[in-house]
Short mmCIF file of C-alpha atoms in Angstrom, two decimals:
data_model
loop_
_atom_site.label_atom_id
_atom_site.label_comp_id
_atom_site.label_asym_id
_atom_site.label_seq_id
_atom_site.Cartn_x
_atom_site.Cartn_y
_atom_site.Cartn_z
CA MET A 21 -30.93 -14.02 -11.64
CA LEU A 22 -29.30 -10.94 -10.13
CA ALA A 23 -31.81 -8.35 -8.99
CA PHE A 24 -29.12 -5.68 -8.59
CA ARG A 25 -25.97 -4.83 -10.48
CA HIS A 26 -24.18 -4.69 -7.13
CA HIS A 27 -25.10 -5.48 -3.56
CA VAL A 28 -22.83 -3.87 -0.97
CA PHE A 29 -22.71 -5.14 2.61
CA VAL A 30 -21.12 -2.78 5.13
CA CYS A 31 -20.10 -4.20 8.50
CA THR A 32 -21.55 -2.19 11.38
CA ASN A 33 -20.64 -4.72 14.03
CA ARG A 34 -20.12 -3.20 17.45
CA LYS A 35 -18.10 -5.17 19.99
CA PRO A 36 -18.25 -3.84 23.53
CA ASP A 37 -14.85 -2.65 24.77
CA ASP A 38 -13.20 -3.23 21.39
CA ASP A 39 -11.94 -0.15 19.62
CA GLY A 40 -10.91 -2.30 16.63
CA CYS A 41 -14.49 -3.19 15.62
CA CYS A 42 -15.94 -1.63 12.47
CA ALA A 43 -18.47 0.52 14.37
CA ALA A 44 -15.73 2.01 16.55
CA ARG A 45 -13.75 2.75 13.39
CA GLY A 46 -16.55 4.75 11.78
CA SER A 47 -18.38 2.21 9.64
CA GLU A 48 -21.82 3.63 10.41
CA GLU A 49 -20.77 6.93 8.87
CA VAL A 50 -19.42 5.07 5.81
CA LEU A 51 -22.74 3.25 5.44
CA LYS A 52 -24.74 6.45 5.83
CA THR A 53 -22.59 8.27 3.25
CA LEU A 54 -22.77 5.37 0.80
CA ARG A 55 -26.56 5.26 1.07
CA ALA A 56 -26.88 9.04 0.70
CA GLU A 57 -24.59 9.15 -2.37
CA ILE A 58 -26.43 6.27 -4.03
CA ALA A 59 -29.79 7.94 -3.39
CA ALA A 60 -28.47 11.28 -4.67
CA ARG A 61 -27.30 9.60 -7.88
CA LYS A 62 -30.64 7.75 -8.21
CA LEU A 63 -28.87 4.40 -8.23
CA GLN A 64 -31.06 2.63 -5.67
CA GLY A 65 -32.64 0.44 -8.33
CA GLU A 66 -29.22 -0.81 -9.44
CA ILE A 67 -27.16 -0.85 -6.26
CA HIS A 68 -28.49 -2.32 -3.04
CA VAL A 69 -26.81 -1.51 0.27
CA THR A 70 -27.24 -3.53 3.47
CA ALA A 71 -25.66 -3.29 6.92
CA CYS A 72 -24.10 -6.51 8.14
CA GLY A 73 -22.35 -8.21 11.02
CA SER A 74 -18.72 -9.26 11.12
CA LEU A 75 -17.22 -10.13 7.74
CA GLY A 76 -14.28 -11.85 9.41
CA THR A 77 -11.65 -9.19 8.75
CA CYS A 78 -12.01 -7.63 12.20
CA GLY A 79 -9.40 -5.05 13.17
CA HIS A 80 -8.92 -3.94 9.55
CA GLY A 81 -12.21 -2.06 9.19
CA PRO A 82 -14.35 -0.38 8.29
CA ASN A 83 -14.93 -3.45 6.15
CA LEU A 84 -17.36 -4.00 3.32
CA VAL A 85 -17.91 -6.58 0.61
CA VAL A 86 -19.30 -6.05 -2.87
CA TYR A 87 -21.25 -8.77 -4.68
CA PRO A 88 -21.62 -10.50 -7.11
CA ASP A 89 -17.85 -10.26 -7.51
CA GLY A 90 -17.12 -10.81 -3.80
CA THR A 91 -14.54 -8.06 -3.41
CA TRP A 92 -13.60 -7.38 0.21
CA TYR A 93 -12.58 -3.84 1.15
CA SER A 94 -10.98 -2.75 4.41
CA GLY A 95 -9.98 0.55 5.97
CA VAL A 96 -12.73 2.34 4.05
CA SER A 97 -13.41 5.91 5.10
CA VAL A 98 -16.16 8.37 4.20
CA LYS A 99 -13.85 10.11 1.75
CA ASP A 100 -13.36 6.83 -0.20
CA VAL A 101 -17.08 6.46 -0.91
CA PRO A 102 -17.28 8.50 -4.16
CA GLU A 103 -14.32 6.58 -5.63
CA LEU A 104 -15.87 3.22 -4.67
CA ILE A 105 -19.13 4.22 -6.34
CA GLU A 106 -17.57 5.63 -9.49
CA LYS A 107 -14.83 3.09 -10.01
CA HIS A 108 -16.25 -0.17 -8.68
CA LEU A 109 -20.02 0.16 -8.63
CA LEU A 110 -20.34 2.01 -11.92
CA GLU A 111 -17.24 1.05 -13.92
CA GLY A 112 -16.79 -2.42 -12.42
CA LYS A 113 -13.12 -1.87 -11.57
CA VAL A 114 -11.68 -2.83 -8.18
CA VAL A 115 -10.19 0.01 -6.09
CA ASP A 116 -6.90 -1.79 -5.52
CA ARG A 117 -5.55 0.27 -2.63
CA LEU A 118 -8.50 -0.71 -0.38
CA ALA A 119 -9.18 -4.24 -1.61
CA TRP A 120 -7.98 -7.67 -0.50
CA LEU A 121 -6.35 -8.69 -3.75
CA ASP A 122 -4.87 -11.93 -2.42
CA ARG A 123 -7.74 -14.39 -2.02
CA ASP A 124 -5.69 -16.88 0.01
CA HIS A 125 -4.55 -14.17 2.43
CA LEU A 126 -8.16 -13.08 2.86
CA ARG A 127 -9.33 -16.64 3.53
CA GLU A 128 -6.53 -17.22 6.06
CA THR A 129 -7.30 -13.94 7.84
CA ILE A 130 -10.98 -14.87 8.13
CA ALA A 131 -10.14 -18.40 9.36
CA GLU A 132 -7.74 -17.00 12.01
CA ASN A 133 -10.35 -14.48 13.11
CA ARG A 134 -12.94 -17.26 13.47
CA ALA A 135 -10.54 -19.41 15.53
CA LYS A 136 -9.72 -16.45 17.80
CA SER A 137 -13.38 -15.63 18.27
CA GLN A 138 -14.26 -19.25 19.08
CA ALA A 139 -11.40 -19.52 21.59
CA LYS A 140 -12.67 -16.36 23.29
CA LYS A 141 -16.20 -17.79 23.54
CA GLN A 142 -14.92 -21.03 25.02
CA GLY A 143 -13.09 -19.36 27.74
CA MET B 15 -11.81 -13.46 -7.15
CA LEU B 16 -14.36 -15.23 -4.99
CA ALA B 17 -12.95 -16.23 -1.61
CA PHE B 18 -15.92 -18.51 -0.85
CA ARG B 19 -18.10 -20.77 -2.94
CA HIS B 20 -21.12 -19.14 -1.30
CA HIS B 21 -21.66 -16.25 1.08
CA VAL B 22 -25.00 -16.33 2.88
CA PHE B 23 -26.40 -13.22 4.55
CA VAL B 24 -29.23 -13.83 7.03
CA CYS B 25 -31.33 -10.86 8.10
CA THR B 26 -31.51 -10.53 11.87
CA ASN B 27 -33.05 -7.08 11.83
CA ARG B 28 -35.17 -6.33 14.87
CA LYS B 29 -37.75 -3.55 14.62
CA PRO B 30 -39.27 -2.47 17.90
CA ASP B 31 -43.00 -3.19 18.05
CA ASP B 32 -43.00 -4.96 14.70
CA ASP B 33 -43.85 -8.63 14.79
CA GLY B 34 -43.22 -8.88 11.03
CA CYS B 35 -39.45 -8.25 11.28
CA CYS B 36 -37.07 -11.14 10.65
CA ALA B 37 -35.89 -11.33 14.27
CA ALA B 38 -39.48 -11.63 15.53
CA ARG B 39 -40.07 -14.38 12.98
CA GLY B 40 -37.17 -16.52 14.21
CA SER B 41 -34.26 -15.49 11.97
CA GLU B 42 -31.70 -15.67 14.77
CA GLU B 43 -32.50 -19.33 15.25
CA VAL B 44 -32.18 -19.88 11.46
CA LEU B 45 -28.76 -18.18 11.50
CA LYS B 46 -27.59 -20.19 14.50
CA THR B 47 -28.73 -23.47 12.90
CA LEU B 48 -27.12 -22.62 9.57
CA ARG B 49 -23.80 -21.80 11.26
CA ALA B 50 -23.92 -24.97 13.36
CA GLU B 51 -24.73 -27.21 10.37
CA ILE B 52 -21.97 -25.65 8.28
CA ALA B 53 -19.45 -26.09 11.10
CA ALA B 54 -20.58 -29.70 11.66
CA ARG B 55 -20.07 -30.44 7.96
CA LYS B 56 -16.67 -28.68 8.01
CA LEU B 57 -17.77 -26.31 5.28
CA GLN B 58 -16.60 -23.06 6.90
CA GLY B 59 -13.75 -22.68 4.41
CA GLU B 60 -16.20 -22.85 1.49
CA ILE B 61 -19.35 -21.22 2.81
CA HIS B 62 -19.28 -17.96 4.72
CA VAL B 63 -22.28 -16.89 6.79
CA THR B 64 -22.92 -13.33 7.97
CA ALA B 65 -25.80 -11.71 9.84
CA CYS B 66 -27.25 -8.65 8.12
CA GLY B 67 -29.76 -5.84 8.38
CA SER B 68 -32.92 -5.49 6.33
CA LEU B 69 -32.74 -7.03 2.87
CA GLY B 70 -35.82 -5.09 1.78
CA THR B 71 -38.30 -7.98 1.80
CA CYS B 72 -39.62 -7.11 5.26
CA GLY B 73 -42.74 -8.96 6.39
CA HIS B 74 -41.85 -12.07 4.35
CA GLY B 75 -39.02 -13.28 6.58
CA PRO B 76 -36.97 -14.82 7.85
CA ASN B 77 -35.11 -13.59 4.77
CA LEU B 78 -31.67 -14.48 3.51
CA VAL B 79 -29.68 -13.96 0.33
CA VAL B 80 -27.07 -16.25 -1.18
CA TYR B 81 -24.17 -14.89 -3.25
CA PRO B 82 -22.58 -14.89 -5.78
CA ASP B 83 -25.84 -15.87 -7.48
CA GLY B 84 -27.94 -13.35 -5.55
CA THR B 85 -30.83 -15.66 -4.71
CA TRP B 86 -33.28 -14.19 -2.20
CA TYR B 87 -35.10 -16.59 0.11
CA SER B 88 -38.05 -15.75 2.36
CA GLY B 89 -40.06 -17.58 4.98
CA VAL B 90 -37.06 -19.74 5.85
CA SER B 91 -37.40 -21.83 8.98
CA VAL B 92 -34.92 -23.91 10.95
CA LYS B 93 -36.24 -27.10 9.32
CA ASP B 94 -35.39 -25.72 5.85
CA VAL B 95 -31.69 -25.31 6.67
CA PRO B 96 -30.46 -28.81 5.73
CA GLU B 97 -32.24 -28.60 2.35
CA LEU B 98 -30.75 -25.16 1.65
CA ILE B 99 -27.28 -26.46 2.45
CA GLU B 100 -27.58 -29.66 0.46
CA LYS B 101 -29.46 -28.38 -2.54
CA HIS B 102 -28.27 -24.79 -2.97
CA LEU B 103 -24.94 -24.47 -1.18
CA LEU B 104 -23.56 -27.84 -2.22
CA GLU B 105 -25.38 -28.71 -5.45
CA GLY B 106 -25.90 -25.14 -6.66
CA LYS B 107 -29.65 -25.62 -7.25
CA VAL B 108 -32.19 -23.06 -6.09
CA VAL B 109 -34.81 -24.28 -3.59
CA ASP B 110 -37.73 -23.00 -5.62
CA ARG B 111 -40.45 -23.10 -2.96
CA LEU B 112 -38.59 -20.57 -0.76
CA ALA B 113 -36.96 -18.40 -3.42
CA TRP B 114 -37.99 -15.20 -5.18
CA LEU B 115 -37.97 -16.57 -8.72
CA ASP B 116 -39.37 -13.42 -10.34
CA ARG B 117 -36.61 -10.81 -10.33
CA ASP B 118 -38.93 -7.94 -11.24
CA HIS B 119 -41.34 -8.81 -8.44
CA LEU B 120 -38.43 -8.90 -6.00
CA ARG B 121 -37.14 -5.52 -7.18
CA GLU B 122 -40.63 -3.97 -6.93
CA THR B 123 -41.15 -5.39 -3.43
CA ILE B 124 -37.82 -3.94 -2.26
CA ALA B 125 -38.57 -0.54 -3.84
CA GLU B 126 -42.02 -0.42 -2.18
CA ASN B 127 -40.50 -1.39 1.15
CA ARG B 128 -37.92 1.41 0.82
CA ALA B 129 -40.60 3.98 -0.03
CA LYS B 130 -42.70 2.86 2.95
CA SER B 131 -39.74 3.03 5.29
CA GLN B 132 -38.76 6.51 4.05
CA ALA B 133 -42.33 7.79 4.44
CA LYS B 134 -42.36 6.47 8.00
CA LYS B 135 -39.08 8.28 8.79
CA GLN B 136 -40.38 11.54 7.35
CA GLY B 137 -43.76 11.39 9.00
#
């Protein structure tokens, strides 16, 4: 029962004193551009865009994930937005050069990031 | 290429002076409980949980969405978390009493919320 063809979550997490977080790498501008382009193309009824917290691929951002397919993208810049819309969101084809194509590598990266973050919290 | 069986996004949006926003309705506690229960059940490798901004069903929260199926839930409380994990995240069955079962109603609600939010920004 999908309400939208695609739902894009863009990480806008800001970590104090961390220049590797998505916000420090320009994710808010990516989100703003994505929303503006989708509105300009009158695609808001088909493509939903939501800001989100850490996706677990910290240090590789700006990160975003596209559902229902669950494609993770990293290192996304404002200039990549039109290609992501045209290729992925409209044609349904992954933009390989920005995507995590190896699922196991993605899962390991997220697990390592979680362990690092938990170790930091504990002390 | 799904990296996780389920990816849950919990809205933790906080709107100043708005007691209808998800944060004011207890969504941070829902998120914390969900994360703790998933960790306790050692499900972190299968179920990914991320905080997010407005999902567009403001005033009905705490709201969350589960992918890849794209099921929207509203009015979720801490006591609903075990049922959501067991029924939806493990058995793959929607918890009807908390879900938006009518896709068109969900889409209309989100579109109205967007229009209201844009009017507020402009005025």
